[in-house]
Coordinates of C-alpha atoms in Angstrom, one line a residue:
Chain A
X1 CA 127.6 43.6 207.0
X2 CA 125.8 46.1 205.1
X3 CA 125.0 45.5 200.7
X4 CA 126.7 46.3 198.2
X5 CA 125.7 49.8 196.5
X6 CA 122.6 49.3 194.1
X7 CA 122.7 50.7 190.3
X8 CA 120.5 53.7 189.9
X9 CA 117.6 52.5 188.1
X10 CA 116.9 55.2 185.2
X11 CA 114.7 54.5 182.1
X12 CA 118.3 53.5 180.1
X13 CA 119.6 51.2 182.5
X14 CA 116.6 49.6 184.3
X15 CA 116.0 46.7 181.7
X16 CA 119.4 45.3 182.0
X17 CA 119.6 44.4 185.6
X18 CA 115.8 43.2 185.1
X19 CA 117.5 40.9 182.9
X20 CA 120.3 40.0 185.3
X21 CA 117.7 39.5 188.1
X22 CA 115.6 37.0 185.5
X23 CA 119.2 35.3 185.0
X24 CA 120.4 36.9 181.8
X25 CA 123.4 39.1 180.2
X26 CA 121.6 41.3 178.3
X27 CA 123.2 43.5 175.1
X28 CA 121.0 46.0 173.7
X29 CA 120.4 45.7 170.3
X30 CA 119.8 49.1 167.5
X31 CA 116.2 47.5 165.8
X32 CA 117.4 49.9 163.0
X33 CA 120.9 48.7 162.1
X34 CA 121.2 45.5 164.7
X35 CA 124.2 47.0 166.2
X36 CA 124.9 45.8 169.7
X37 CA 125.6 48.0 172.1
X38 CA 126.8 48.4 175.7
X39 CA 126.5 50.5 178.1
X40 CA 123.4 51.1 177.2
X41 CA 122.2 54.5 175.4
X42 CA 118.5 55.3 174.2
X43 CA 119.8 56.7 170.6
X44 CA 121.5 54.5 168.5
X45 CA 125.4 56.2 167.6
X46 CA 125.4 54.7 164.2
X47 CA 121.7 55.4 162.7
X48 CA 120.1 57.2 165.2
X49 CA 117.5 55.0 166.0
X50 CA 115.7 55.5 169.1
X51 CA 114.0 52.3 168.5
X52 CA 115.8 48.9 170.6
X53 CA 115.6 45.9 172.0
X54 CA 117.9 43.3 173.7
X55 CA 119.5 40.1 173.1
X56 CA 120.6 37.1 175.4
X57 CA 124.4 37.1 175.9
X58 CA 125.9 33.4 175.3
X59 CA 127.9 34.4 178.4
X60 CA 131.2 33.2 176.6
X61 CA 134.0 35.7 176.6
X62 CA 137.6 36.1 177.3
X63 CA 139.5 38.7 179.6
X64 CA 140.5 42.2 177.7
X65 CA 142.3 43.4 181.2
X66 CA 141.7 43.6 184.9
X67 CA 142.7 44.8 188.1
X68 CA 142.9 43.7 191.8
X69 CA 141.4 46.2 194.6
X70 CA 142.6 45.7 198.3
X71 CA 141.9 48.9 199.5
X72 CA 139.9 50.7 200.3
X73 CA 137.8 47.9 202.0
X74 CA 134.0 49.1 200.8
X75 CA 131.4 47.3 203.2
X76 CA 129.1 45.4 200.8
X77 CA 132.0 43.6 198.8
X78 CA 134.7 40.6 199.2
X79 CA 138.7 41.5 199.0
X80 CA 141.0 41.1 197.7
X81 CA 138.0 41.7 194.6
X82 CA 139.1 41.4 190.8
X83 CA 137.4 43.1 188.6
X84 CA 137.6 42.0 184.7
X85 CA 137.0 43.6 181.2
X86 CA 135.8 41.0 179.4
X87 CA 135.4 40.7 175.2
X88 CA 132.1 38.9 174.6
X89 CA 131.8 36.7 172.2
X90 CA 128.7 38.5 170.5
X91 CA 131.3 41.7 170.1
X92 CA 130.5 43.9 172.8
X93 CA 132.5 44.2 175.9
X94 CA 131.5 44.1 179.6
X95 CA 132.9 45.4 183.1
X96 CA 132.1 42.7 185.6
X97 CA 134.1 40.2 188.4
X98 CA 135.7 37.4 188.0
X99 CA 134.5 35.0 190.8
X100 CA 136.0 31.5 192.5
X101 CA 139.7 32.3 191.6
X102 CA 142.7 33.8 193.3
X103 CA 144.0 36.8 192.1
X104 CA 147.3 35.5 191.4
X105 CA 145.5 33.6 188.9
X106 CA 143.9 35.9 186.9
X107 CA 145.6 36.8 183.6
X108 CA 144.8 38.4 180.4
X109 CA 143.0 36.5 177.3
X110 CA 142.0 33.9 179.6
X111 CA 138.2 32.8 178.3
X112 CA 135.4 33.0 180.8
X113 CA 131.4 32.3 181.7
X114 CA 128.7 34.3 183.4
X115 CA 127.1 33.3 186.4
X116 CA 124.7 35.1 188.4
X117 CA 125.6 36.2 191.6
X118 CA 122.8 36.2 194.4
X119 CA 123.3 38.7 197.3
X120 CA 122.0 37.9 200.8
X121 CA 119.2 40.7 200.3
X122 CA 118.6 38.8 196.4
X123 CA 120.1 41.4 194.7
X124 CA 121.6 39.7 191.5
X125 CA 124.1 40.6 189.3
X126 CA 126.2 38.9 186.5
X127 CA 129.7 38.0 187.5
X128 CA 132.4 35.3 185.5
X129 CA 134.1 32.6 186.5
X130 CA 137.1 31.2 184.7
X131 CA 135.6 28.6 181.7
X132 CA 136.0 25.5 182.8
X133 CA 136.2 26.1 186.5
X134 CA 133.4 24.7 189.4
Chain B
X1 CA 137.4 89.3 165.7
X2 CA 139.7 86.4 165.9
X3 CA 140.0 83.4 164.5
X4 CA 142.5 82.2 166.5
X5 CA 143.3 82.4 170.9
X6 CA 146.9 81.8 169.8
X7 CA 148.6 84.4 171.9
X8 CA 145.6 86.5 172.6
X9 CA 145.7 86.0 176.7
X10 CA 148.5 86.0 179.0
X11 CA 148.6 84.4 182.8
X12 CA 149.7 87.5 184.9
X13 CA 149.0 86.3 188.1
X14 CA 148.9 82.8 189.7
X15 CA 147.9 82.7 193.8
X16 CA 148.1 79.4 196.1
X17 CA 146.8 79.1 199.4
X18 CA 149.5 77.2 201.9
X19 CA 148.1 73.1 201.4
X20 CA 147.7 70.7 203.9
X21 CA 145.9 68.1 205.1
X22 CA 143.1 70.2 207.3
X23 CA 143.0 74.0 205.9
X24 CA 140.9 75.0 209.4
X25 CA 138.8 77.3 207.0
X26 CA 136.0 77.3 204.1
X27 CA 136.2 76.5 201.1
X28 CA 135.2 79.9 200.0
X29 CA 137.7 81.0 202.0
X30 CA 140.3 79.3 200.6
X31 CA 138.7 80.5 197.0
X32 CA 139.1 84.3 198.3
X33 CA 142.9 83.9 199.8
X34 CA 144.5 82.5 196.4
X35 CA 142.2 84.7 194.1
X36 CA 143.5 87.7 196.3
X37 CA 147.3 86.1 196.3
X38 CA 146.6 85.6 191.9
X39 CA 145.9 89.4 192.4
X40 CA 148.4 90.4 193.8
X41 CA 151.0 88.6 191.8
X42 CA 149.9 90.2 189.0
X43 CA 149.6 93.9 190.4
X44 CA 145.7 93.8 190.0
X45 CA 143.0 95.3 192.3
X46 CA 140.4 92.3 192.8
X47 CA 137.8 95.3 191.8
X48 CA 139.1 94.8 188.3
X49 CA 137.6 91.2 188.2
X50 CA 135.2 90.8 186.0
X51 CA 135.5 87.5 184.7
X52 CA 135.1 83.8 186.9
X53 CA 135.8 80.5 186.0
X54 CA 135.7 77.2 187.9
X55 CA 135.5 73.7 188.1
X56 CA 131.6 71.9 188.0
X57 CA 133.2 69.7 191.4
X58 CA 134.0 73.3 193.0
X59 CA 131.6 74.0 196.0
X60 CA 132.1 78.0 195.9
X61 CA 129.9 79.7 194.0
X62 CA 131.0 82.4 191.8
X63 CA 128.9 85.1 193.3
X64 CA 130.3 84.5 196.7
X65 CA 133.5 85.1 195.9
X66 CA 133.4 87.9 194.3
X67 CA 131.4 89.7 197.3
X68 CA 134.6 88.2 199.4
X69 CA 137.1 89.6 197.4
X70 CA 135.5 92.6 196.0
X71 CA 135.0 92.0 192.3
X72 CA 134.1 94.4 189.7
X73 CA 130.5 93.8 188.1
X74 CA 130.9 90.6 186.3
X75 CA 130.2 90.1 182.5
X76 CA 131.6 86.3 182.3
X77 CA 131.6 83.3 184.8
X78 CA 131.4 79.7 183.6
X79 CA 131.8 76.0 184.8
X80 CA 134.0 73.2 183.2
X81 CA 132.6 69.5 184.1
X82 CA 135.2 66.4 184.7
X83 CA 136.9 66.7 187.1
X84 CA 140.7 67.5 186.6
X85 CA 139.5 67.6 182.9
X86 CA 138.6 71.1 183.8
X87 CA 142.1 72.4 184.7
X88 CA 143.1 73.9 181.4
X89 CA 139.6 74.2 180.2
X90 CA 139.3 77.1 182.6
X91 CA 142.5 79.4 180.5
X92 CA 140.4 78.2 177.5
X93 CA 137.5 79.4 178.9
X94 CA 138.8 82.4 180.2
X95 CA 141.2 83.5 176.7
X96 CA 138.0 83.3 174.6
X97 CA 136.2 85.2 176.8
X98 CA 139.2 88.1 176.7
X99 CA 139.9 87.7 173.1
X100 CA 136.2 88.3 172.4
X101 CA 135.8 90.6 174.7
X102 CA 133.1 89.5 176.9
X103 CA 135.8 90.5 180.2
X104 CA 139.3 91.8 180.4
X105 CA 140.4 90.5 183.8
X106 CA 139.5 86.9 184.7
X107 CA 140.7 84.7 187.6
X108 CA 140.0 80.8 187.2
X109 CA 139.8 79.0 190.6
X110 CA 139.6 76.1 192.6
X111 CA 139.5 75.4 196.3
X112 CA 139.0 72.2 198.1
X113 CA 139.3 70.8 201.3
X114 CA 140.4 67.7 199.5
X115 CA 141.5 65.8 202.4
X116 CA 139.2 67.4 205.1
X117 CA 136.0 67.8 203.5
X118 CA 135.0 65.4 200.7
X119 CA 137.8 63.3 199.1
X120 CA 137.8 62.0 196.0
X121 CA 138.9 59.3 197.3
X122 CA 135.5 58.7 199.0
X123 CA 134.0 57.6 195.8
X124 CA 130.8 57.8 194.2
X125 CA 127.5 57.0 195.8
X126 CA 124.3 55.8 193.8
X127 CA 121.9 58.6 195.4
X128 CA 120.2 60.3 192.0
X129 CA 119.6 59.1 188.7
X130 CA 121.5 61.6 186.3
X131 CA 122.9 60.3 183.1
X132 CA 126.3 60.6 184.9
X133 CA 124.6 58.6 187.4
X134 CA 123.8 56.1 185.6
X135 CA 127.2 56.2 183.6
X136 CA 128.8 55.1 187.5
X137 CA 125.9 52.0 187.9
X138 CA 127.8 49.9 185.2
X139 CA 131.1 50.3 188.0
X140 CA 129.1 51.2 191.4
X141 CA 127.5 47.4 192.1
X142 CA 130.8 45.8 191.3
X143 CA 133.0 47.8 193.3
X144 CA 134.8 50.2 191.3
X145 CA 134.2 53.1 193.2
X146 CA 137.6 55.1 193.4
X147 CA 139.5 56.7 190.7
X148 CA 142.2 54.1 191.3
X149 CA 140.1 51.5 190.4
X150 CA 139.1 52.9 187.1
X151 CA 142.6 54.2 185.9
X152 CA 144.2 50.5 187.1
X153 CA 142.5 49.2 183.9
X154 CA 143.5 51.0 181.4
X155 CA 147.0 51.0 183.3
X156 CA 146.9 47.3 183.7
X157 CA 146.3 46.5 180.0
X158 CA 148.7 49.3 178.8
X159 CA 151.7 47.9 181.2
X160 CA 151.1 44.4 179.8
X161 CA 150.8 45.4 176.4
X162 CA 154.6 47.6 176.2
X163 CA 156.2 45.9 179.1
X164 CA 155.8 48.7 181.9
X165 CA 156.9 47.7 185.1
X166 CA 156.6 48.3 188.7
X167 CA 159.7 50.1 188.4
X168 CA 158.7 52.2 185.8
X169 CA 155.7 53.8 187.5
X170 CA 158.1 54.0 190.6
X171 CA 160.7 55.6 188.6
X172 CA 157.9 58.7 187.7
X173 CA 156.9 58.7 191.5
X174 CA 160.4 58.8 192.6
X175 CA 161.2 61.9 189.8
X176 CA 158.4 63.9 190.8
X177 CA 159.3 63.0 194.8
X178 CA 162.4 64.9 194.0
X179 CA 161.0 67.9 192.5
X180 CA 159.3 67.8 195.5
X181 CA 162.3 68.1 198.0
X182 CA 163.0 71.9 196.5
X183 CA 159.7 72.7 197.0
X184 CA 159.0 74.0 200.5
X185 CA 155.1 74.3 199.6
X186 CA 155.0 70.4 198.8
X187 CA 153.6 67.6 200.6
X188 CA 156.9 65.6 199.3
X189 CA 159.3 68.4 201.2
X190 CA 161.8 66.6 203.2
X191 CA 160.2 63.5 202.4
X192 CA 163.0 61.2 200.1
X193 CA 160.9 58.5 198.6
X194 CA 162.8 55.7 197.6
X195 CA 162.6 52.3 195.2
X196 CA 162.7 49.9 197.9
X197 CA 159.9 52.1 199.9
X198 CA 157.9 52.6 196.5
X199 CA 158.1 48.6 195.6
X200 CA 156.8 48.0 199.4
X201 CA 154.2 50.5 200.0
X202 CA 150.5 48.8 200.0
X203 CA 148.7 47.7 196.7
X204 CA 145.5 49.7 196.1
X205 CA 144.3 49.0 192.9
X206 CA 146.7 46.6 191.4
X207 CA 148.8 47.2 189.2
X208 CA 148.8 50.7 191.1
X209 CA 150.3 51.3 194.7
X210 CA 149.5 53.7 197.3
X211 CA 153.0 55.8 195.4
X212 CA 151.2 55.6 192.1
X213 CA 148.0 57.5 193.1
X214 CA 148.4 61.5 193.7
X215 CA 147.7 63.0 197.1
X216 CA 144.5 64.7 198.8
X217 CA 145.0 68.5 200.1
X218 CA 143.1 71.2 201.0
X219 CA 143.8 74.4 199.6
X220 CA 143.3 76.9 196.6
X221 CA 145.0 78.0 193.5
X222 CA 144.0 80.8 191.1
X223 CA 145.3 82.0 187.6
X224 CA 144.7 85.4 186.3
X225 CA 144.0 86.0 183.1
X226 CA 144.0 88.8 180.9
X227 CA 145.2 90.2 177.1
X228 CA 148.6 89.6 176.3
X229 CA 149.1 93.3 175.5
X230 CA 148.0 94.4 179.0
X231 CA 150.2 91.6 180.5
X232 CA 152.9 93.4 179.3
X233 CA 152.6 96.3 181.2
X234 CA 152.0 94.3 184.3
X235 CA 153.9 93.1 187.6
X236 CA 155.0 89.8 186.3
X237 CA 156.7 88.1 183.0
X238 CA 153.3 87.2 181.3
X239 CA 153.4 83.6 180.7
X240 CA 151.5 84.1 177.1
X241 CA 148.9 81.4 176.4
X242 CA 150.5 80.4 172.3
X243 CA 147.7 77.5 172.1
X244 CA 144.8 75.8 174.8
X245 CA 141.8 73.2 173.9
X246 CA 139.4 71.1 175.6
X247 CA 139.1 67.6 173.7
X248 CA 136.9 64.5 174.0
X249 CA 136.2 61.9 171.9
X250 CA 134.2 59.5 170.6
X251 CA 133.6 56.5 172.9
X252 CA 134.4 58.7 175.7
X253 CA 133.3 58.2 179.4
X254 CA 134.4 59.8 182.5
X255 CA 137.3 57.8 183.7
X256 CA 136.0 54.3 182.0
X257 CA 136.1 54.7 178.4
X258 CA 136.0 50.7 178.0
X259 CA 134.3 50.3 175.4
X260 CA 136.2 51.9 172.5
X261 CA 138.3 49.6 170.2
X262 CA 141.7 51.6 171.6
X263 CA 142.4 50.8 175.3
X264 CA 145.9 51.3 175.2
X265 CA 146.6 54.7 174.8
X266 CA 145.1 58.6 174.9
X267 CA 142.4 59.2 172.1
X268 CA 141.4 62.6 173.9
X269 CA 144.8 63.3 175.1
X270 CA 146.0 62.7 171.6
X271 CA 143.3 65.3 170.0
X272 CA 144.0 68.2 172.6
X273 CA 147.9 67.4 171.2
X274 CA 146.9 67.9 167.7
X275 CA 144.7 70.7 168.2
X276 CA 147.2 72.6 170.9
X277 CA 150.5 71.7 168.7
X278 CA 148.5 73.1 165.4
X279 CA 147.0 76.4 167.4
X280 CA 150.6 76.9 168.2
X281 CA 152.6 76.4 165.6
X282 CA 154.6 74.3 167.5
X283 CA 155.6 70.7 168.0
X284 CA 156.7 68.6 171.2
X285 CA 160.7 69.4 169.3
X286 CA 159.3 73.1 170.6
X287 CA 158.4 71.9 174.4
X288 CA 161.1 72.7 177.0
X289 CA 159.4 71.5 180.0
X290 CA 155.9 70.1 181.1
X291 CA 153.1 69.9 183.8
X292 CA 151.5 66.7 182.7
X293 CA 148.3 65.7 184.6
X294 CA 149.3 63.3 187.3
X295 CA 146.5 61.8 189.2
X296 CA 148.6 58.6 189.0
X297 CA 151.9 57.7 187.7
X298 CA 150.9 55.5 184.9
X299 CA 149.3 58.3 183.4
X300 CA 152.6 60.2 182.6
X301 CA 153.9 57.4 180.4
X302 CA 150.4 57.7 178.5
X303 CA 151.0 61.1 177.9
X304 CA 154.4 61.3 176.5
X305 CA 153.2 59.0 173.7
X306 CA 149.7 61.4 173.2
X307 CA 151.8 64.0 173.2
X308 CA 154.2 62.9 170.4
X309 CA 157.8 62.8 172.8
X310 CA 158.2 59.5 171.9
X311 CA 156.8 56.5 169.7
X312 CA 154.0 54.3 170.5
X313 CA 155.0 52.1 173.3
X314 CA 158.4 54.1 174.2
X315 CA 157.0 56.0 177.5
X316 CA 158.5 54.0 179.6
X317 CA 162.1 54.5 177.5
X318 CA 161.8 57.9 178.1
X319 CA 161.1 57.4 182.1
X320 CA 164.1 55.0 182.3
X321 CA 166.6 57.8 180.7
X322 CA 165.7 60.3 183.2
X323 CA 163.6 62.3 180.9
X324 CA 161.1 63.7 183.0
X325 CA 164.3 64.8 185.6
X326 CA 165.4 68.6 186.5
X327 CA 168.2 68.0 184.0
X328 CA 166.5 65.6 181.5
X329 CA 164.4 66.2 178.4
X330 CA 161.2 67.0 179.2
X331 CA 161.6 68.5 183.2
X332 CA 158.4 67.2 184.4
X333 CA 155.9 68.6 187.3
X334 CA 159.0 70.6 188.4
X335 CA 156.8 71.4 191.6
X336 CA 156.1 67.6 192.4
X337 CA 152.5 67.7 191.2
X338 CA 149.7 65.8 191.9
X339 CA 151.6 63.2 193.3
X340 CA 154.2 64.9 195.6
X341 CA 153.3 68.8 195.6
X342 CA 149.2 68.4 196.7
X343 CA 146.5 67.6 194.9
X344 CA 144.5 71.3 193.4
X345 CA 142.7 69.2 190.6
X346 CA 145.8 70.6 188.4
X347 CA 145.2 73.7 188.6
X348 CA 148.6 73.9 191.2
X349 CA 150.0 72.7 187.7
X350 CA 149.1 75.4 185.5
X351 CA 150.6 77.9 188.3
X352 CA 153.9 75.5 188.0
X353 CA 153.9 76.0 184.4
X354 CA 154.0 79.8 185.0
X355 CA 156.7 79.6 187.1
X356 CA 158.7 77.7 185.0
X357 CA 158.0 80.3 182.0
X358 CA 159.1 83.2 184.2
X359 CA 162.2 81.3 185.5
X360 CA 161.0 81.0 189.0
X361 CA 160.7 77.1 189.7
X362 CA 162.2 75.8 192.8
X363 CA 162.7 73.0 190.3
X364 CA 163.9 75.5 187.6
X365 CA 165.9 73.3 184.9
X366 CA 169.3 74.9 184.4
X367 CA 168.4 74.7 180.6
X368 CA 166.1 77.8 178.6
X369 CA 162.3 77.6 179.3
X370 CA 160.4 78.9 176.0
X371 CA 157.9 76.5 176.0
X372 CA 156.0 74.4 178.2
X373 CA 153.4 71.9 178.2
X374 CA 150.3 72.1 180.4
X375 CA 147.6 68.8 180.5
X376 CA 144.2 68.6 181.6
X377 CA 142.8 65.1 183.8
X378 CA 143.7 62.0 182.3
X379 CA 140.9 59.4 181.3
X380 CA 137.9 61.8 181.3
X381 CA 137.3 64.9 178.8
X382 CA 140.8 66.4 179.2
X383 CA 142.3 69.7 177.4
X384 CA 146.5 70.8 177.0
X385 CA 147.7 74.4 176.8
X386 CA 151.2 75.2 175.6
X387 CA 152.9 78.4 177.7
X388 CA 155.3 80.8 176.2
X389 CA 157.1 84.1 177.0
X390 CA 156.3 87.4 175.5
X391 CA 157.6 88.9 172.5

C-alpha cells in the first residue's frame, strides 16, 4: 500500500510539520502583536509584521464540524476517514482527523486531544482522538 | 469614460459543444466549435474577435484558438483563477474591456474534457511548491483531496446549524433533475431521479451523496460579448449585462475558508450580492429566475440566503415550497446545471441565463423573465452578474 501524499515543504509551511515530526501542534505566533495564527502566512494580517515565531498547542480543543469520506478510496489513507475542524483552545482553529472512533460517533462540540500519528515510512502528523478515549 | 459597466455590454451570442462523457476531440477543439457556434448565434464573423477571456484551469491557449477560428488581431485576452470562481468573472472581464474600449467583440470560453481528460474529481497532487500549493498541504496529508470533501464541511456545519436535511439537498437535486428531462442537451435527459433513489445512492463525502455533487463532461461553451448598442442591431435578443462583479473576502481560501469566524454562510457570495444588486439598481424583489452555481446541492441553499431571497437560515424553506421549480419563485438552473445538465465550470450557466432572458429555455417559466441571476463557484473567490433585456 503506497503513503499518504506528503505536504509540500515551502519556506511558510516547513516549520510546522518540523514540529509535528518533533511531537508538537504548532500555532504561529505575530512577535509584533502576539496574534496566533493558522494556516500559516509570512506577514502578519493585523500589523504587518514579518517577524514570528511559534507556540506549543495544549492539544485541547473541541469539534467546530466534520465530515465522513467513503469514496473515492485514496491509496495511502484508512476509510471510512473523518476528518474534523477543531476550535483550539488557544483560539485558533485546525483541519485534522479524528482517530480510534466510529463515524457514527462523531458529533459536533464534542472536546478532543492531539496525538501524533506515525506512518509506516515515519511520516508524522497530528491527528485527535476523542478526550477521554484510549 | 464610465463609471459604471451597468448596461454597457450585452451577451449576443452563446455557443455549446454537444457534452458527454468522452468528446473524441481536443480540447482546443472543443474551444474552436462553441466559439464558432457563440459566433454564429450572434451573426458575427469569428474575424471580428478581438477580445479572449478564459479560465486559469483552461488548457487552450488563447493564441491557438484564435488561429483555429480565425480571429481578428487581438487587443484584449485575460485569465480569471478559481476555478468555477471564474465563470462570471469572464463577462466582467470582458464588459470592462468593451466599455473602455480596449475590444469591441469578445468571446469568453471554456472547454474541458472533464470526464475524459483530467477530472476534477481527480484531486490535487503535492508536486510544486506554489503558495496555492501550499494552501492544499494543510488538506492533502489528511485526505481531503476532492472538492466534495472540502464543500462537506462547510455543508455539514451549515445543515446542523438550520436543520437542513437529507431531503432537502435531495429536494434541489431532484428540481434541477427535472429541468433536466426538457433538456435534450442534458446529462439528466430521460433520466427521472427520484427520493428514494437520491436517499440510496452512495455517500461520498458525508453529509453529501453521489446526487449532491455535480457531474464531469467534456465539452465547450462560449459567450460573446459586445456593446449593448451594437447588440441591438444583432441576430439575437441581447441579454444586456445591468450589473457583474468578482468578490472575495477577507479570510478567504480556495474552497476551505476554515478559518474565518463565519462558517455558516457566504461572505464572498454575499459581497458579489451587494455589489451586483447596487450596480444594478436592483434587488432579489427584481430577479425573475436564476443560474445559481451548483457544484453541489448544498450550495444552492447557501446562496439564496447570500443573495437576500430569504432570511438567514430559511434556504431550505424556500427549497421545501418548490421555489427553485419551473413554476416557483425563483426558476432555478432551468437547464439542469451543474448537477443534471453537465458540468462547463458554469459557464453552460451563463448561456442558460441567456436563454432564459430571450425566452428560449427548454425550462422556460410560463411567467415574464426581466431579470435573472447568474453566480460564480461557490466556496472560492466567486462573482454574480444580473441579466436583463434591452430597452
Amino acid at each position: 500500500m503506497s503513503a499518504r501524499i506528503k505536504p509540500p515543504m515551502g519556506l511558510d509551511n516547513a516549520w510546522w510539520w518540523q514540529m509535528a515530526d518533533a511531537g508538537k501542534l504548532g500555532i504561529q505566533r505575530c512577535r509584533g502583536c502576539q496574534t496566533l495564527r493558522h494556516p500559516p502566512r509570512p506577514m502578519c494580517g493585523e500589523c504587518h509584521s514579518l517577524e514570528w515565531d511559534a507556540v506549543e498547542a495544549s492539544g485541547r480543543g473541541v469539534i467546530c464540524s466534520y465530515t465522513v469520506l467513503r469514496h473515492p478510496q485514496f491509496p495511502g489513507y484508512e476509510y471510512p476517514l473523518i476528518i474534523i475542524l477543531v476550535d483550539l483552545e488557544e483560539g485558533t482553529r485546525v483541519t485534522s482527523q479524528l482517530v480510534g472512533c466510529a463515524p457514527e460517533d462523531v458529533d459536533f462540540d464534542l472536546p478532543v486531544e492531539m496525538l501524533i500519528h506515525e506512518d509506516p515510512d515515519g511520516f508524522k502528523l497530528p491527528v485527535f482522538k476523542l478526550a477521554g478515549a484510549a | 469614460m464610465p463609471v459604471s459597466l451597468k448596461d454597457e455590454a450585452a451577451i449576443a451570442g452563446i455557443g455549446l459543444t454537444e457534452f458527454s462523457k468522452k468528446s473524441g476531440v481536443s480540447e482546443l477543439s472543443l474551444a474552436a466549435q462553441c466559439i464558432k457556434a457563440a459566433c454564429d448565434d450572434a451573426g458575427v464573423s469569428p474575424s471580428e474577435i478581438d477580445g479572449l477571456v478564459t479560465y486559469t484551469l483552461d488548457s487552450t491557449d488563447e493564441i491557438e484558438v484564435a488561429r483555429a477560428v480565425g480571429a481578428a488581431d487581438l487587443s484584449f485576452f485575460s485569465r480569471i483563477n478559481y476555478g468555477g470562481g471564474a465563470a462570471v468573472g469572464t463577462i466582467a472581464q470582458a464588459a470592462m474591456a468593451i466599455a473602455t474600449g480596449q475590444a469591441s467583440t469578445v468571446v469568453c470560453y471554456r472547454a474541458m474534457n472533464g470526464r475524459s481528460g483530467k477530472r476534477m474529481g481527480q484531486g490535487v497532487s503535492g508536486e510544486i511548491t506554489s503558495s496555492d500549493l501550499i494552501h492544499w498541504s494543510w488538506y492533502m496529508p489528511y485526505g481531503m483531496l476532492i472538492p466534495g470533501s472540502w464543500i462537506a464541511m462547510i455543508a455539514n456545519k451549515y445543515m446542523h446549524k438550520y436543520g437542513v436535511t437529507r431531503e432537502d439537498l435531495g429536494r434541489v437535486a431532484i428540481s434541477q433533475r427535472n429541468h433536466a428531462l426538457r433538456n435534450p442537451r442534458a446529462y439528466g435527459y430521460g433520466k427521472p431521479l427520484t427520493m428514494d433513489e437520491y436517499l440510496q445512492s452512495k455517500q461520498i463525502a458525508e453529509p453529501l451523496c453521489l446526487y449532491d455533487f455535480c457531474q464531469e463532461t467534456d465539452g465547450g461553451c462560449a459567450i460573446l460579448v459586445t456593446s449593448t448598442e451594437r447588440a441591438r442591431d444583432l441576430k439575437q435578443r441581447p441579454a444586456v449585462i445591468r450589473g457583474v462583479t468578482q468578490a472575495s473576502t477577507r479570510g478567504q481560501e480556495q474552497m476551505t475558508s476554515y478559518y474565518r469566524d463565519e462558517l455558516l454562510s457566504l461572505p464572498e457570495m454575499e459581497l458579489a450580492a451587494n455589489r451586483v444588486y447596487a450596480m444594478s439598481g436592483l434587488g432579489p424583489d427584481d430577479i425573475d429566475a436564476a443560474c445559481l452555481y451548483d457544484a453541489f446541492t448544498s450550495e444552492i441553499i447557501m446562496q439564496l440566503e447570500s443573495f437576500g431571497f430569504c432570511g438567514v437560515g430559511e434556504g431550505k424553506e424556500l427549497v421545501r415550497e418548490g421555489a427553485l421549480d419551473i413554476d416557483g419563485r425563483l426558476p432555478n438552473n432551468t437547464h439542469g446545471g451543474l448537477i443534471s445538465e453537465g458540468y462547463i465550470h458554469g459557464m453552460n450557466n451563463i448561456a442558460e441565463g441567456v436563454r432564459l432572458i430571450r425566452g428560449e429555455s427548454t425550462g422556460q417559466p410560463s411567467k415574464a423573465v426581466a431579470h435573472v441571476l447568474v453566480s460564480s463557484g461557490v466556496g472560492v473567490p466567486t462573482g454574480a452578474m444580473i441579466l436583463g433585456k434591452a430597452d
